[in-house]
C-alpha positions as protocol buffer text, in pm:
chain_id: "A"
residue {
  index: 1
  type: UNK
  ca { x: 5624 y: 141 z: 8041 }
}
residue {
  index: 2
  type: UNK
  ca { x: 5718 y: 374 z: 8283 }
}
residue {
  index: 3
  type: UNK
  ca { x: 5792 y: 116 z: 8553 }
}
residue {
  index: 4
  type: UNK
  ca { x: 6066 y: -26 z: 8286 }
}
residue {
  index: 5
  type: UNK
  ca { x: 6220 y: 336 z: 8221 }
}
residue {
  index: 6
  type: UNK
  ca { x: 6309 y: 350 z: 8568 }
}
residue {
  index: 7
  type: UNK
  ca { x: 6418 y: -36 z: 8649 }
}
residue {
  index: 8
  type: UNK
  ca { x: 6733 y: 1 z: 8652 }
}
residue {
  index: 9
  type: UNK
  ca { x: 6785 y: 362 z: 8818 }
}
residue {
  index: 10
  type: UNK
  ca { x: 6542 y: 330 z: 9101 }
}
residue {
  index: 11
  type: UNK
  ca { x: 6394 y: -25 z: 9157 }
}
residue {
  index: 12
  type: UNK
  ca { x: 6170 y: 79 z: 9432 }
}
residue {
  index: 13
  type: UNK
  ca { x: 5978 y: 357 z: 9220 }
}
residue {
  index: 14
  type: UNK
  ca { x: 5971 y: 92 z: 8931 }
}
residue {
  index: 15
  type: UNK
  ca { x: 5827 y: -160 z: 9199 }
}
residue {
  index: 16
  type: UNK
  ca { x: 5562 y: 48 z: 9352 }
}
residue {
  index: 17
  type: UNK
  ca { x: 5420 y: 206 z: 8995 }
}
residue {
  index: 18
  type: UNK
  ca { x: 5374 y: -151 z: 8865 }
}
residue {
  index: 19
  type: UNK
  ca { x: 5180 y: -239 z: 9177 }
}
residue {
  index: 20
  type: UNK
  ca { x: 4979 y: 85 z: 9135 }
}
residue {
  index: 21
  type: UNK
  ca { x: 4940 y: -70 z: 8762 }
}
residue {
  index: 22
  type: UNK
  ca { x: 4817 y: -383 z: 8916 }
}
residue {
  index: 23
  type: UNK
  ca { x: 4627 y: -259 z: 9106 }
}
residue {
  index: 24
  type: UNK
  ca { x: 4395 y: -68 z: 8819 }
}
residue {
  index: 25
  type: UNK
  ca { x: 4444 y: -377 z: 8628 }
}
residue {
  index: 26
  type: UNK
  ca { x: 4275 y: -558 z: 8912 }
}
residue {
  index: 27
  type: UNK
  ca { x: 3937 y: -325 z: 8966 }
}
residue {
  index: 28
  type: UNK
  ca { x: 3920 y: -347 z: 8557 }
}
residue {
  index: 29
  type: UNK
  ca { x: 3945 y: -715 z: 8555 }
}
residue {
  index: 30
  type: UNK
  ca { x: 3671 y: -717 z: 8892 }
}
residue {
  index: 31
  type: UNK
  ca { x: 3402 y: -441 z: 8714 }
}
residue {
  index: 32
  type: UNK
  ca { x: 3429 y: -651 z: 8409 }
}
residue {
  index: 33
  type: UNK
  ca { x: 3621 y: -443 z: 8215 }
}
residue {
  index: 34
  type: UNK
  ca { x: 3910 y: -704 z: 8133 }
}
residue {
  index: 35
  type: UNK
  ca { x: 4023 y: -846 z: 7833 }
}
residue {
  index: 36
  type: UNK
  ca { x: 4296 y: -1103 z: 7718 }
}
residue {
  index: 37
  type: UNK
  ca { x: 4552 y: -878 z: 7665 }
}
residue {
  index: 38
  type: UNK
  ca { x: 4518 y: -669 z: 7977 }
}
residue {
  index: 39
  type: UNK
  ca { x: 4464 y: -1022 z: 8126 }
}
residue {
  index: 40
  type: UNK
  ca { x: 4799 y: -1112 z: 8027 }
}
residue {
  index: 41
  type: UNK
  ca { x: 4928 y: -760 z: 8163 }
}
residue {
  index: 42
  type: UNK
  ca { x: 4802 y: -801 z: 8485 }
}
residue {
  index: 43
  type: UNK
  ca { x: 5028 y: -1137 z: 8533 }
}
residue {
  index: 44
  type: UNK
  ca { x: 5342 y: -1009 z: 8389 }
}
residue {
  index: 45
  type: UNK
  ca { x: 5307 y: -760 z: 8638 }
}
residue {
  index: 46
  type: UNK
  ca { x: 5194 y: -968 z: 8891 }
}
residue {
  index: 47
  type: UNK
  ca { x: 5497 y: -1185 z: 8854 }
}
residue {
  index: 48
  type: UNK
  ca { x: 5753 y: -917 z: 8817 }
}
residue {
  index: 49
  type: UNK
  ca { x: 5616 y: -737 z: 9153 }
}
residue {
  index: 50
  type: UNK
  ca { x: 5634 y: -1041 z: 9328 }
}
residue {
  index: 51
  type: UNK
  ca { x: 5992 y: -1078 z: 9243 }
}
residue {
  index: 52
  type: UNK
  ca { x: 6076 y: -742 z: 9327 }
}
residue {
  index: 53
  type: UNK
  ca { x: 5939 y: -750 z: 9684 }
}
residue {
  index: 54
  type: UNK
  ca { x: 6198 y: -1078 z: 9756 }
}
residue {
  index: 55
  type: UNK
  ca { x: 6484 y: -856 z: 9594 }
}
residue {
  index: 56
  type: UNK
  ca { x: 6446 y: -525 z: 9761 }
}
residue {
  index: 57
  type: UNK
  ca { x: 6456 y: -352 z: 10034 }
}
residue {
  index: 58
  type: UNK
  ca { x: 6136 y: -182 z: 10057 }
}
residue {
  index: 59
  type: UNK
  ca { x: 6113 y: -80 z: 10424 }
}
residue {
  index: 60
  type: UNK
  ca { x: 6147 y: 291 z: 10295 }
}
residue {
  index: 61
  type: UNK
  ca { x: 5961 y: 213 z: 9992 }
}
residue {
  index: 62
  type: UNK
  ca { x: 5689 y: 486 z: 10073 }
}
residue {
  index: 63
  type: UNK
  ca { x: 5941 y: 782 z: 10129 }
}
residue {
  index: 64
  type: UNK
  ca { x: 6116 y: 649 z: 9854 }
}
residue {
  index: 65
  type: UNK
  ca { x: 5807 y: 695 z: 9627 }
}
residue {
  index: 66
  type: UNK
  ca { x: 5694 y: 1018 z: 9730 }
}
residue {
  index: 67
  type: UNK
  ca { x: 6023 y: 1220 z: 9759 }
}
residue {
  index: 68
  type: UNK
  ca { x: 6053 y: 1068 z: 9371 }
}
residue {
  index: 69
  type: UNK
  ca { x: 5742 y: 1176 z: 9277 }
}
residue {
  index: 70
  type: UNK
  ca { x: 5814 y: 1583 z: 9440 }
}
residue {
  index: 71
  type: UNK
  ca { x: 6123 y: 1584 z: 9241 }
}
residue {
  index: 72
  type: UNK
  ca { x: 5976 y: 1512 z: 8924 }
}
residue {
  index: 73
  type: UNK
  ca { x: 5716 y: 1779 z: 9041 }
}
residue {
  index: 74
  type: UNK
  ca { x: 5928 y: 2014 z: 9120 }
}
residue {
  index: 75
  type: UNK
  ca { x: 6135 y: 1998 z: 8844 }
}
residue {
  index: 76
  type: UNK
  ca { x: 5821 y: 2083 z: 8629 }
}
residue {
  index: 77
  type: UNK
  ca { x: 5723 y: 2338 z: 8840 }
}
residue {
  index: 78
  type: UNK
  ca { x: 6088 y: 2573 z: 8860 }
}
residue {
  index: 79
  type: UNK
  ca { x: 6094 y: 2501 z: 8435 }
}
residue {
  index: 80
  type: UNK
  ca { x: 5736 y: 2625 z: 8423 }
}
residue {
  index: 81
  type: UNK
  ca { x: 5814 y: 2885 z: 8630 }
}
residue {
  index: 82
  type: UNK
  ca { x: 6100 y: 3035 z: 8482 }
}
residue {
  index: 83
  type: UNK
  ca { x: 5896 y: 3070 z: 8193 }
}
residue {
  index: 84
  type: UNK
  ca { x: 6006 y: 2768 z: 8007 }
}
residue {
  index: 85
  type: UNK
  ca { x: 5673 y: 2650 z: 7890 }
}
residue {
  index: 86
  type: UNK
  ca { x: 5724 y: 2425 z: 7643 }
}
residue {
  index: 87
  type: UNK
  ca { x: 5752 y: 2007 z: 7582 }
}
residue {
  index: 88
  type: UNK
  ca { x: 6019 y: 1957 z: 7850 }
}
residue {
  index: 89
  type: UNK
  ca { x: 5775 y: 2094 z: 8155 }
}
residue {
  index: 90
  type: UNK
  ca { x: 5479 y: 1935 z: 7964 }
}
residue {
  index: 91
  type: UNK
  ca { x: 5629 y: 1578 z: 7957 }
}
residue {
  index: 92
  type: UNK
  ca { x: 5771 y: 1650 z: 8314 }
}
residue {
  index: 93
  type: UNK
  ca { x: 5413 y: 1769 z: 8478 }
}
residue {
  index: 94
  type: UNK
  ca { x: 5269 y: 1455 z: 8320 }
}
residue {
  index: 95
  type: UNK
  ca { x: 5469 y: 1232 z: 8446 }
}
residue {
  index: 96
  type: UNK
  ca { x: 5469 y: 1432 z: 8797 }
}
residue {
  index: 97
  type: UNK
  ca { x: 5061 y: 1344 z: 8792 }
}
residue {
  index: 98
  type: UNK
  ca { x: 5131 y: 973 z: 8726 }
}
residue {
  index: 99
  type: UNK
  ca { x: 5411 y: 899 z: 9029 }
}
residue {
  index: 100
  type: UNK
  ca { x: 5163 y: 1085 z: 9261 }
}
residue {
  index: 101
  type: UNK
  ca { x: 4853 y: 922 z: 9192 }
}
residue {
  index: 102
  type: UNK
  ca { x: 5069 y: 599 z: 9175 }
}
residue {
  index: 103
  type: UNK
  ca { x: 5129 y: 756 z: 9559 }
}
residue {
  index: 104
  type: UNK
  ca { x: 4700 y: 676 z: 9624 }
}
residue {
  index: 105
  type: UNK
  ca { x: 4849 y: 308 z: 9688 }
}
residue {
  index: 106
  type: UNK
  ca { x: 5004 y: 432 z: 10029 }
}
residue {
  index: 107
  type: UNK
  ca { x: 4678 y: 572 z: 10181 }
}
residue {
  index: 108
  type: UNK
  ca { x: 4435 y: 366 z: 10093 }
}
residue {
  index: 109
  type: UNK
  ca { x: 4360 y: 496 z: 9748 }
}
residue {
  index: 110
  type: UNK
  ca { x: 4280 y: 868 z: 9800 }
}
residue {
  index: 111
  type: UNK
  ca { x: 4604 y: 1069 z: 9814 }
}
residue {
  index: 112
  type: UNK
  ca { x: 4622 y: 1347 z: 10105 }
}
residue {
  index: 113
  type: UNK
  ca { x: 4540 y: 1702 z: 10046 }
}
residue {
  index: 114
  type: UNK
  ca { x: 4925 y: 1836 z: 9965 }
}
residue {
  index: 115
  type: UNK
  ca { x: 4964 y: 1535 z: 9713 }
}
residue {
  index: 116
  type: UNK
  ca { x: 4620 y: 1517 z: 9578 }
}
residue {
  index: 117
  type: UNK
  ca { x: 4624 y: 1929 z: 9503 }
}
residue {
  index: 118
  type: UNK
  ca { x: 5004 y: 1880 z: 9354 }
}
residue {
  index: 119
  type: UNK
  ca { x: 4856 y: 1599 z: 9144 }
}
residue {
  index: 120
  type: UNK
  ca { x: 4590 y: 1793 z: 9001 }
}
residue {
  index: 121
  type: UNK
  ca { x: 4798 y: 2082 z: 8899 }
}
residue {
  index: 122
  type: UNK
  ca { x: 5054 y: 1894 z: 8745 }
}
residue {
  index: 123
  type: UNK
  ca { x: 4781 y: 1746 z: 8513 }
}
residue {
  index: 124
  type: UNK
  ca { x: 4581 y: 2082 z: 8482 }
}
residue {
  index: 125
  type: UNK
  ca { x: 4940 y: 2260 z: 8413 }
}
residue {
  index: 126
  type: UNK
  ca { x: 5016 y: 1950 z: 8145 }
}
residue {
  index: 127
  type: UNK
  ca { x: 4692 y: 1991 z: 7938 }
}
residue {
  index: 128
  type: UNK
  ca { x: 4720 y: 2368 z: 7975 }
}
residue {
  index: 129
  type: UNK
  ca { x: 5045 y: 2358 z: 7844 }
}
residue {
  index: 130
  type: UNK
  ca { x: 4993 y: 2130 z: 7542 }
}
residue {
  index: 131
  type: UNK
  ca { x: 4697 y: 2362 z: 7468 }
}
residue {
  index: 132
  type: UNK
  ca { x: 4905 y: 2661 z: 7420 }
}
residue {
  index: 133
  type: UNK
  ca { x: 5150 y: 2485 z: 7184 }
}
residue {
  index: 134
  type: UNK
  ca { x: 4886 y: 2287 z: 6966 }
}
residue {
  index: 135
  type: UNK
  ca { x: 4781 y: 2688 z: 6925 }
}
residue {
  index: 136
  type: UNK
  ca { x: 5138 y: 2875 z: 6910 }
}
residue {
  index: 137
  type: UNK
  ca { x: 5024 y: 3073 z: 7234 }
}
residue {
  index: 138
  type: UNK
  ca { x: 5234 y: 3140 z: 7511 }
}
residue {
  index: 139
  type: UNK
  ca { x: 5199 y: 2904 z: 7777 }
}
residue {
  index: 140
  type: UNK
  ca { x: 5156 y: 3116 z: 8090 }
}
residue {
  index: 141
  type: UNK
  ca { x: 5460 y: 2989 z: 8280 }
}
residue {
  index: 142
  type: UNK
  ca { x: 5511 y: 3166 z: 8612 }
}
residue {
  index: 143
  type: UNK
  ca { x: 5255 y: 3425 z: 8580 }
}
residue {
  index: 144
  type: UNK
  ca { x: 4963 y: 3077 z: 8643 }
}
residue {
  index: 145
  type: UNK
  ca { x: 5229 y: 3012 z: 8949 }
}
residue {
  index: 146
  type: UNK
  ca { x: 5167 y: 3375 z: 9057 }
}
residue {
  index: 147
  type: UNK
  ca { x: 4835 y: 3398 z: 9069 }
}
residue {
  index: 148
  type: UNK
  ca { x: 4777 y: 3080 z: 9229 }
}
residue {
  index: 149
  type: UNK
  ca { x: 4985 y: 3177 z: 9478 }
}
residue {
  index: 150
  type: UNK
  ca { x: 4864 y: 3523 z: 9516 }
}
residue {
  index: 151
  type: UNK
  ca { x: 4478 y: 3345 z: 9526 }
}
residue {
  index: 152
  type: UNK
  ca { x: 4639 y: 3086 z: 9807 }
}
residue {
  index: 153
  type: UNK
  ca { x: 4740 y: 3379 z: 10031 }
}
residue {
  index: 154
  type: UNK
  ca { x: 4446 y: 3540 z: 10014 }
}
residue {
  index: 155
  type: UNK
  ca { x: 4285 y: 3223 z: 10121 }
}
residue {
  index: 156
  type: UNK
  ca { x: 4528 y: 3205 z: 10407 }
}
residue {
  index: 157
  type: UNK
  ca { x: 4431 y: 3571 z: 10522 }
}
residue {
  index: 158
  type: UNK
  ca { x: 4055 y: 3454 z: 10507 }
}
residue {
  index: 159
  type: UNK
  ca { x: 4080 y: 3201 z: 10764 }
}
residue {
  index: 160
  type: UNK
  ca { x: 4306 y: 3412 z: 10995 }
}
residue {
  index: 161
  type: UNK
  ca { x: 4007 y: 3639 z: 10995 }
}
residue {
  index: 162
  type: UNK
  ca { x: 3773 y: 3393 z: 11087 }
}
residue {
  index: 163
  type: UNK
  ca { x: 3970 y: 3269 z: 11370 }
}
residue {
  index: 164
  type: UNK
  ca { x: 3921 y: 3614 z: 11511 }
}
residue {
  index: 165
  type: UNK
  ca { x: 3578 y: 3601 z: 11452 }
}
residue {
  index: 166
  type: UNK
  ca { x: 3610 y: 3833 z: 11166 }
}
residue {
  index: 167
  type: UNK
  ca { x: 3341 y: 3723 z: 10945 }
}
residue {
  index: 168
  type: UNK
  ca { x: 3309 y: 3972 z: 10731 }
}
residue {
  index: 169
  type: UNK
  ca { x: 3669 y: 4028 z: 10674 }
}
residue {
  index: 170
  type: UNK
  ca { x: 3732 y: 3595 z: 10583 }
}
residue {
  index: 171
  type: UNK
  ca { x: 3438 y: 3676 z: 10293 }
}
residue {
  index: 172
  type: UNK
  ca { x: 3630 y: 4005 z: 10185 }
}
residue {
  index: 173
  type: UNK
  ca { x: 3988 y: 3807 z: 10185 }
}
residue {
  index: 174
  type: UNK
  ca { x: 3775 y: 3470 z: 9991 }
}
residue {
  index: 175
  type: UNK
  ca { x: 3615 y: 3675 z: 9737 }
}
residue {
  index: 176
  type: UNK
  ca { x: 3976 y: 3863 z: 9647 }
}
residue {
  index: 177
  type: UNK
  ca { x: 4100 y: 3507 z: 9589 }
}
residue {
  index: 178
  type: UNK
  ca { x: 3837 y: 3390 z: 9382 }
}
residue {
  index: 179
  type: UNK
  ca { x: 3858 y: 3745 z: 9154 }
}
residue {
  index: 180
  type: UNK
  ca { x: 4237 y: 3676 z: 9116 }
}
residue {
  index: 181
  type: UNK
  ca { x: 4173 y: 3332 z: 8995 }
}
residue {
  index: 182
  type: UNK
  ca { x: 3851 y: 3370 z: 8768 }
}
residue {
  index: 183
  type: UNK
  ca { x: 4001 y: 3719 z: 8622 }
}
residue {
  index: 184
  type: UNK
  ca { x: 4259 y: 3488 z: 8459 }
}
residue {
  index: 185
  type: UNK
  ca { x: 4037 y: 3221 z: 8421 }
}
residue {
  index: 186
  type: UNK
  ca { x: 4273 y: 2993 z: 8601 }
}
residue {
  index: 187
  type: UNK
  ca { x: 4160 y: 2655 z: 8765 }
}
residue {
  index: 188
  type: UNK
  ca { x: 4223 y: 2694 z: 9094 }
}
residue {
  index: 189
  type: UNK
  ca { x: 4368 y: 2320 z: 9177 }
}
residue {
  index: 190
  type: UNK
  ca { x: 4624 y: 2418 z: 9446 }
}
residue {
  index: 191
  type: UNK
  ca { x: 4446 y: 2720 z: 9621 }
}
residue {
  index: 192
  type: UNK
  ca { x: 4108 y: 2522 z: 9609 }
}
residue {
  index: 193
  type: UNK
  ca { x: 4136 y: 2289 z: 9961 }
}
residue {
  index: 194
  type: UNK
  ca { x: 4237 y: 2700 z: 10129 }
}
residue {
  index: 195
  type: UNK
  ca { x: 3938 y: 2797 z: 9952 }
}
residue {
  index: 196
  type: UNK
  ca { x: 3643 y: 2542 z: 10024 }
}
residue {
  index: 197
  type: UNK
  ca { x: 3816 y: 2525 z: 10406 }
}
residue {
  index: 198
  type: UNK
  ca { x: 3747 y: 2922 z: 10393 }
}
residue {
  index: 199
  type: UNK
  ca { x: 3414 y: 2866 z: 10273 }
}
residue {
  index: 200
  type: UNK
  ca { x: 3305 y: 2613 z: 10470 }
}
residue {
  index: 201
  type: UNK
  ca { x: 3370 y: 2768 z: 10823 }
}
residue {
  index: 202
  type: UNK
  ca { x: 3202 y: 3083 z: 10676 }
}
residue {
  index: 203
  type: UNK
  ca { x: 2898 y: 2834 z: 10624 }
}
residue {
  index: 204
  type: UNK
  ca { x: 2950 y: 2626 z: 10946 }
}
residue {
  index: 205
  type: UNK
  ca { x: 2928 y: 2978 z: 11144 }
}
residue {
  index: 206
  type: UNK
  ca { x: 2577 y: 3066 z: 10979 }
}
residue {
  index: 207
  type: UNK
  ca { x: 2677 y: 3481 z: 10969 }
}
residue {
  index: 208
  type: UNK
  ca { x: 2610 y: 3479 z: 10612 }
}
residue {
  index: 209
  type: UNK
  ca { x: 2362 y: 3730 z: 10658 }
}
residue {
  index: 210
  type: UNK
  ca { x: 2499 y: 3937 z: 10835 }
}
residue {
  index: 211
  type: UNK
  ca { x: 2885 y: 3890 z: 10656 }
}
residue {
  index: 212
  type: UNK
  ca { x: 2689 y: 3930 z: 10296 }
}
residue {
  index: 213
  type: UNK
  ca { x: 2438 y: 4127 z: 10316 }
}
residue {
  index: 214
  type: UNK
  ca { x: 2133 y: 3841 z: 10226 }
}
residue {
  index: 215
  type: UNK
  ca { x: 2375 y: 3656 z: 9978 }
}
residue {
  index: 216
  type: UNK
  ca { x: 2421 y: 3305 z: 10043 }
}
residue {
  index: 217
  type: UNK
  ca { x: 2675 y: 3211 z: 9836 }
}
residue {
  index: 218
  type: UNK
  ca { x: 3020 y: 3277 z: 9669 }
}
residue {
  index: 219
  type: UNK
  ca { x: 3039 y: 3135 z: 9334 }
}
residue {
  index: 220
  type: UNK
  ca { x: 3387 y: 2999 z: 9240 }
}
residue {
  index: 221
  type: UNK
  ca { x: 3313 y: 3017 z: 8858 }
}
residue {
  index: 222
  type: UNK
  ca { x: 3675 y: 2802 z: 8743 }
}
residue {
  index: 223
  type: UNK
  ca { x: 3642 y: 2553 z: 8979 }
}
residue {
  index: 224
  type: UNK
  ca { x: 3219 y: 2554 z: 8955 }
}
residue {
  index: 225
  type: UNK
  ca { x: 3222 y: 2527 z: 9352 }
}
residue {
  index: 226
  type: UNK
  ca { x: 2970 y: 2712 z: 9558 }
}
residue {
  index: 227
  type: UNK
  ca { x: 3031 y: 2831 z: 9971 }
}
């Protein structure tokens, strides 16, 4: 449906979301999962990809895609942020998460960090969003954008520590971010990669002892991730 929407406005994004469609179609139709109406699916699409590759010019069909998808993202995210939390930046986040998993296709199915931690917030930000309006509570806007930025800089501060051998200092800076996002009780989608990087050199140096005090871990409580 979406692919259709856009058809006529931008053929290559139309193009490369039915061939993400296809492609789901096909792993359904391989696990078993098929049936004959998302049998007949699968060749519409089939058909109408196959025409679209003779018809345009795809040779910057990937930048095409993704600088689509980051507008629609961004769009979301300056609404959301300027406190506009309502169905516009819902529908917009939602349809942010679709164009950048339909991105996946481009690198082999699993979308790089940047894209794959902007994917999950646009979903986490769409559900949270239609949350607060099924219960006629403010939606959180750019005080969620806030924190998650405030978390992601802490994050940034723990591994400059570390790469001054400052172990105790990267736990100090790691811990701040995860207080920041559990005393909100914010999932931490787009600080998270900072975070388990953070945690993981802390692990990989084996100082835990001596950085914690006999206290092997860091609990992320949101994001139920342990360092």
């Amino acid at each position: 449906a979406r692919a259709e929407e856009l058809t006529a406005q931008e053929p290559v994004v139309a193009h490369y979301l039915r061939v993400y469609s296809l492609n789901i179609l096909i792993k359904g139709k391989h696990a078993g999962e098929s049936t004959p109406e998302s049998d007949a699916k699968l060749m519409d699409v089939l058909g109408k990809a196959e025409d679209a590759k003779k018809s345009l010019d795809l040779s910057q069909g990937q930048e095409t895609m993704e600088s689509f998808a980051l507008r629609v993202f961004d769009g979301a995210d300056a609404k959301d942020r300027a406190g506009q939390a309502d169905a516009t930046p819902k529908k917009q986040f939602y349809v942010a998460g679709q164009m950048l998993d339909a991105c996946a296709q481009f690198y082999d199915g699993e979308l790089p960090p940047d894209l794959m931690e902007k994917a999950k917030y646009a979903k986490f930000r769409c559900m949270q969003i239609h949350d607060c309006l099924r219960r006629g509570v403010p939606g959180g806007g750019g005080a969620v954008a806030e924190r998650q930025e405030a978390a992601a800089k802490k994050a940034e501060f723990a591994s400059s520590a570390l790469d001054f051998g400052d172990v105790a200092g990267g736990r100090r800076f790691l811990l701040e971010a995860l207080q920041i996002l559990e005393a909100a009780d914010v999932e931490c989608y787009v600080s998270l990669p900072k975070l388990l990087a953070a945690g993981a050199r802390l692990r990989k140096g084996q100082k835990w002892a001596a950085a914690s005090g006999g206290s092997p871990e860091i609990l992320c409580t949101p994001c139920a991730y342990t360092f």
